[in-house]
PDB file of C-alpha atoms in Angstrom:
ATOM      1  CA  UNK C1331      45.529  89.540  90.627  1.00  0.00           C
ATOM      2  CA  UNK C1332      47.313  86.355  91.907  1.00  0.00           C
ATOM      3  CA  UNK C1333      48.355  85.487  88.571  1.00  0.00           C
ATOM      4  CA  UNK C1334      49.606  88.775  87.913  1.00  0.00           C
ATOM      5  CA  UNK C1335      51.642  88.359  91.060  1.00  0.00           C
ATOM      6  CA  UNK C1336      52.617  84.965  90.349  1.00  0.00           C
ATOM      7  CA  UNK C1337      54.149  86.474  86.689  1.00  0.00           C
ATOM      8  CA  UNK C1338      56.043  88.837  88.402  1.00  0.00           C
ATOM      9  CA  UNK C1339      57.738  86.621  90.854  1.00  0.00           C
ATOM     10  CA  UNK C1340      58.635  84.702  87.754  1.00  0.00           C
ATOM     11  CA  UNK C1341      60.210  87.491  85.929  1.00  0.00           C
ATOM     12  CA  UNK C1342      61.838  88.378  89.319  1.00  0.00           C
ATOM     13  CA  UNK C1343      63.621  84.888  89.629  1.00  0.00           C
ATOM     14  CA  UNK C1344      64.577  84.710  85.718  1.00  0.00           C
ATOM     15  CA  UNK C1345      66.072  88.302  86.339  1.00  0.00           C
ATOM     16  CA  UNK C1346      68.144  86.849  89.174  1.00  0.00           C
ATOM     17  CA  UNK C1347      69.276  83.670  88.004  1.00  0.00           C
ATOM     18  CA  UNK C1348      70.219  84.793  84.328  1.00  0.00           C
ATOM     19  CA  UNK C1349      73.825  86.249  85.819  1.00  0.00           C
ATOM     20  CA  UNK C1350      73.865  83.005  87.854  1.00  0.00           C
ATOM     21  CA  UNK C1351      73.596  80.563  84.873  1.00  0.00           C
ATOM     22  CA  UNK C1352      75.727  83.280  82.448  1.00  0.00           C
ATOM     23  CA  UNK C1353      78.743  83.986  85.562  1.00  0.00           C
ATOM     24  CA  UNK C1354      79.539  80.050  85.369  1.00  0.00           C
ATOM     25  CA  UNK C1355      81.505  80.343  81.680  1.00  0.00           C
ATOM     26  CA  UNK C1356      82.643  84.191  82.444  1.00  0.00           C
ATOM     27  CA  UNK C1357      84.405  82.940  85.684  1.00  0.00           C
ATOM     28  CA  UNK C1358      85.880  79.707  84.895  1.00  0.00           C
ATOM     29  CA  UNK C1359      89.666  79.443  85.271  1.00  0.00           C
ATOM     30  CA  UNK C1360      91.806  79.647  82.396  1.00  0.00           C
ATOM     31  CA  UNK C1361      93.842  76.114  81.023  1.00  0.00           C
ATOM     32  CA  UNK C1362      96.917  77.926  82.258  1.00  0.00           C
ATOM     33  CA  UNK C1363      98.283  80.852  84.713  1.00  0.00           C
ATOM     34  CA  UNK C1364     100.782  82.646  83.759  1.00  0.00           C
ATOM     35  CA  UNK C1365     103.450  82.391  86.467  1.00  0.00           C
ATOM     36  CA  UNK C1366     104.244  86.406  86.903  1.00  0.00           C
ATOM     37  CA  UNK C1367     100.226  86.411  88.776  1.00  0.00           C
ATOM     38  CA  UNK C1368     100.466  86.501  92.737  1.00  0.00           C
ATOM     39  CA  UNK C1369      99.351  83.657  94.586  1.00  0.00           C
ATOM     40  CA  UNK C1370      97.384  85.476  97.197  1.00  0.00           C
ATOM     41  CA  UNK C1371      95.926  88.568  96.960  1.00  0.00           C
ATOM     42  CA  UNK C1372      95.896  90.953  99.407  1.00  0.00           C
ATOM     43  CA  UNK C1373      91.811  90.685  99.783  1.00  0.00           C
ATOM     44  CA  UNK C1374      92.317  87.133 100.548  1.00  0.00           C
ATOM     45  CA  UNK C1375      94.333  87.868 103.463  1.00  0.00           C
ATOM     46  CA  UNK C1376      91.909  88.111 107.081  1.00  0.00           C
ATOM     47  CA  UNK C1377      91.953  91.857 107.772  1.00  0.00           C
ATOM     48  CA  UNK C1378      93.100  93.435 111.190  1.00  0.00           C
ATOM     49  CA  UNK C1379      90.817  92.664 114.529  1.00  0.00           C
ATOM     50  CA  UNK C1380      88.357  93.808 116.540  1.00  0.00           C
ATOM     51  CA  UNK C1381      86.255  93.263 119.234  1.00  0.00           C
ATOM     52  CA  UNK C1382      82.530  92.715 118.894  1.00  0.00           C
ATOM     53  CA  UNK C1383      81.562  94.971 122.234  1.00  0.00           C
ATOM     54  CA  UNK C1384      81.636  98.204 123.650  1.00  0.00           C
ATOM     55  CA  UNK C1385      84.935  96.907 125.661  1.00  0.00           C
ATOM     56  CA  UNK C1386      86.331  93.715 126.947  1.00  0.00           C
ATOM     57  CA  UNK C1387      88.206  92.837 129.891  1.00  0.00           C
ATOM     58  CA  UNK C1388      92.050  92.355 128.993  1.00  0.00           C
ATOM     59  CA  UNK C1389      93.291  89.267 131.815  1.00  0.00           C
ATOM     60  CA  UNK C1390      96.549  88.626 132.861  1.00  0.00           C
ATOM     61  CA  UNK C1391      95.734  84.526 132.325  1.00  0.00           C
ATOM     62  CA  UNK C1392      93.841  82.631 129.932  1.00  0.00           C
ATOM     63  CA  UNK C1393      90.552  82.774 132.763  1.00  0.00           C
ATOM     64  CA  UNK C1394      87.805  84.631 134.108  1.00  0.00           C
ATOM     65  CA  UNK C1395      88.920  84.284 137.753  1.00  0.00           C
ATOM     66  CA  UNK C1396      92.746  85.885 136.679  1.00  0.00           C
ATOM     67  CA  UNK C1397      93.130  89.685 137.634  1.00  0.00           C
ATOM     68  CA  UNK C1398      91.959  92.478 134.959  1.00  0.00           C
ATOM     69  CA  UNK C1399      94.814  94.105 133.600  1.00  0.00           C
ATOM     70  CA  UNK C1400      93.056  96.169 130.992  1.00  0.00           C
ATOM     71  CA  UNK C1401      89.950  97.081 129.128  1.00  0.00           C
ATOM     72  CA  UNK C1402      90.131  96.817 125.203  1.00  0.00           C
ATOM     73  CA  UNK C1403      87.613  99.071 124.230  1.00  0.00           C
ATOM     74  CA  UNK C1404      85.926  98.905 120.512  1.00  0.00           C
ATOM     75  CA  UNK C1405      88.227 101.182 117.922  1.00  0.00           C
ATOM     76  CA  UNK C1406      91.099 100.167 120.265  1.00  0.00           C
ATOM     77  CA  UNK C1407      94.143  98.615 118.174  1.00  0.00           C
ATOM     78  CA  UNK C1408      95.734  95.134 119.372  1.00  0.00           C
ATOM     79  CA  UNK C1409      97.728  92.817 118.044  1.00  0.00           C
ATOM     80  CA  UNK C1410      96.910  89.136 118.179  1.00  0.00           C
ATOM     81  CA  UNK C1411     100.254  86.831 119.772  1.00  0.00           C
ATOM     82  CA  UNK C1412      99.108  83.516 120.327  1.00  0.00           C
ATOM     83  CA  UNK C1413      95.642  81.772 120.278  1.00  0.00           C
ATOM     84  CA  UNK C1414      94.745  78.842 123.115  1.00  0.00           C
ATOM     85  CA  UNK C1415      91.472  77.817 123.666  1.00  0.00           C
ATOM     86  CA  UNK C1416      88.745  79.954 123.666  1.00  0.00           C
ATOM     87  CA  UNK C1417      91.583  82.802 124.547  1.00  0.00           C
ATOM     88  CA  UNK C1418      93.751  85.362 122.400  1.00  0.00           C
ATOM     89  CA  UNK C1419      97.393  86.732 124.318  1.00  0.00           C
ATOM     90  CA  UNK C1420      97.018  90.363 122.927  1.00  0.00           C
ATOM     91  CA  UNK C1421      99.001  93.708 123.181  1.00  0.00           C
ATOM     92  CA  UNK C1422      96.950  96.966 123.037  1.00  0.00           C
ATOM     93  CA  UNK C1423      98.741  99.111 120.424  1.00  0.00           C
ATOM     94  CA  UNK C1424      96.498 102.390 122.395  1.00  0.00           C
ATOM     95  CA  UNK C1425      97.449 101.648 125.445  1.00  0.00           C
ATOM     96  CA  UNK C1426     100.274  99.113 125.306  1.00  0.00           C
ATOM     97  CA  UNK C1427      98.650  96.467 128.038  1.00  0.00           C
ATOM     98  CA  UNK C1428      99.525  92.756 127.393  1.00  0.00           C
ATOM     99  CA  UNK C1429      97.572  90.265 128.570  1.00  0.00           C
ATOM    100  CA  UNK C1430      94.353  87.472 127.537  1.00  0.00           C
ATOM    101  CA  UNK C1431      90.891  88.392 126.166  1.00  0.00           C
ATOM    102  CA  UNK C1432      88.041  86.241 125.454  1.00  0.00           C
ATOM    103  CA  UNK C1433      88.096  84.457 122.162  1.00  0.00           C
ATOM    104  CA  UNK C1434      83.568  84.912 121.924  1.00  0.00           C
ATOM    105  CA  UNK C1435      84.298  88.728 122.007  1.00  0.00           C
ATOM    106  CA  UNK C1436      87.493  89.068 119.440  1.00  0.00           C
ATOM    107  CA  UNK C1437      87.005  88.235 115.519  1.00  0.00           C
ATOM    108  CA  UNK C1438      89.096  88.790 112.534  1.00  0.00           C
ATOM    109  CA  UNK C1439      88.176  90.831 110.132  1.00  0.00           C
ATOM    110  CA  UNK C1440      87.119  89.692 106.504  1.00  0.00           C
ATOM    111  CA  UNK C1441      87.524  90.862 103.477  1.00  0.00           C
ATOM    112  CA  UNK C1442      86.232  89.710  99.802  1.00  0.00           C
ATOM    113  CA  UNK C1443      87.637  90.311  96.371  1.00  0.00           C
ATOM    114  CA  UNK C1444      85.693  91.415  93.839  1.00  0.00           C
ATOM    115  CA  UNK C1445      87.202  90.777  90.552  1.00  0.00           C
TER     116      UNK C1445
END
């Protein structure tokens, strides 16, 4: 039984790494570009962002001591003005509030190309 197991990992890992070892001549770049392709792709760009919480307070400084302005709550829209620190200046497109959030609870979102 173990070396029935141990012939099916095997097949298992050939099955995997065959498009591994086959992908490195399909995907190599070609000796020239033509100059009409973009640069960057739209998929390359980051994406729009969110918050990583329920909600997050939305400070009129770049601190946890400054008054709360706001809560940004997940799904909410905001645009991104400045970054210092460990801080983002936003502007709630929902509800139109300026002001600081915490940088641990605000990400960007990616995106990946495929093809």
């Amino acid at each position: 039984m173990r070396s029935s197991r141990m012939a099916l990992s095997a097949a298992v890992f050939g099955a995997l790494a065959l498009p591994l070892v086959s992908a490195t001549a399909a995907t190599a770049a070609p000796d020239s570009v033509p100059s009409t392709m973009p640069t960057t792709r739209a998929c390359d760009r980051p994406g729009p962002w969110g918050i990583s919480t329920q909600a997050v307070d939305i400070r009129s400084k770049a601190s946890v001591k400054s008054t709360r302005l706001g809560i940004l709550h997940r799904g909410h829209r905001f645009t991104v003005h400045k970054t210092s620190g460990n801080w983002h200046h936003i502007t709630g497109t929902t509800t139109g509030v300026r002001g600081w959030v915490s940088g641990p609870y605000v990400y960007r979102d990616v995106r990946m190309c495929l093809g």
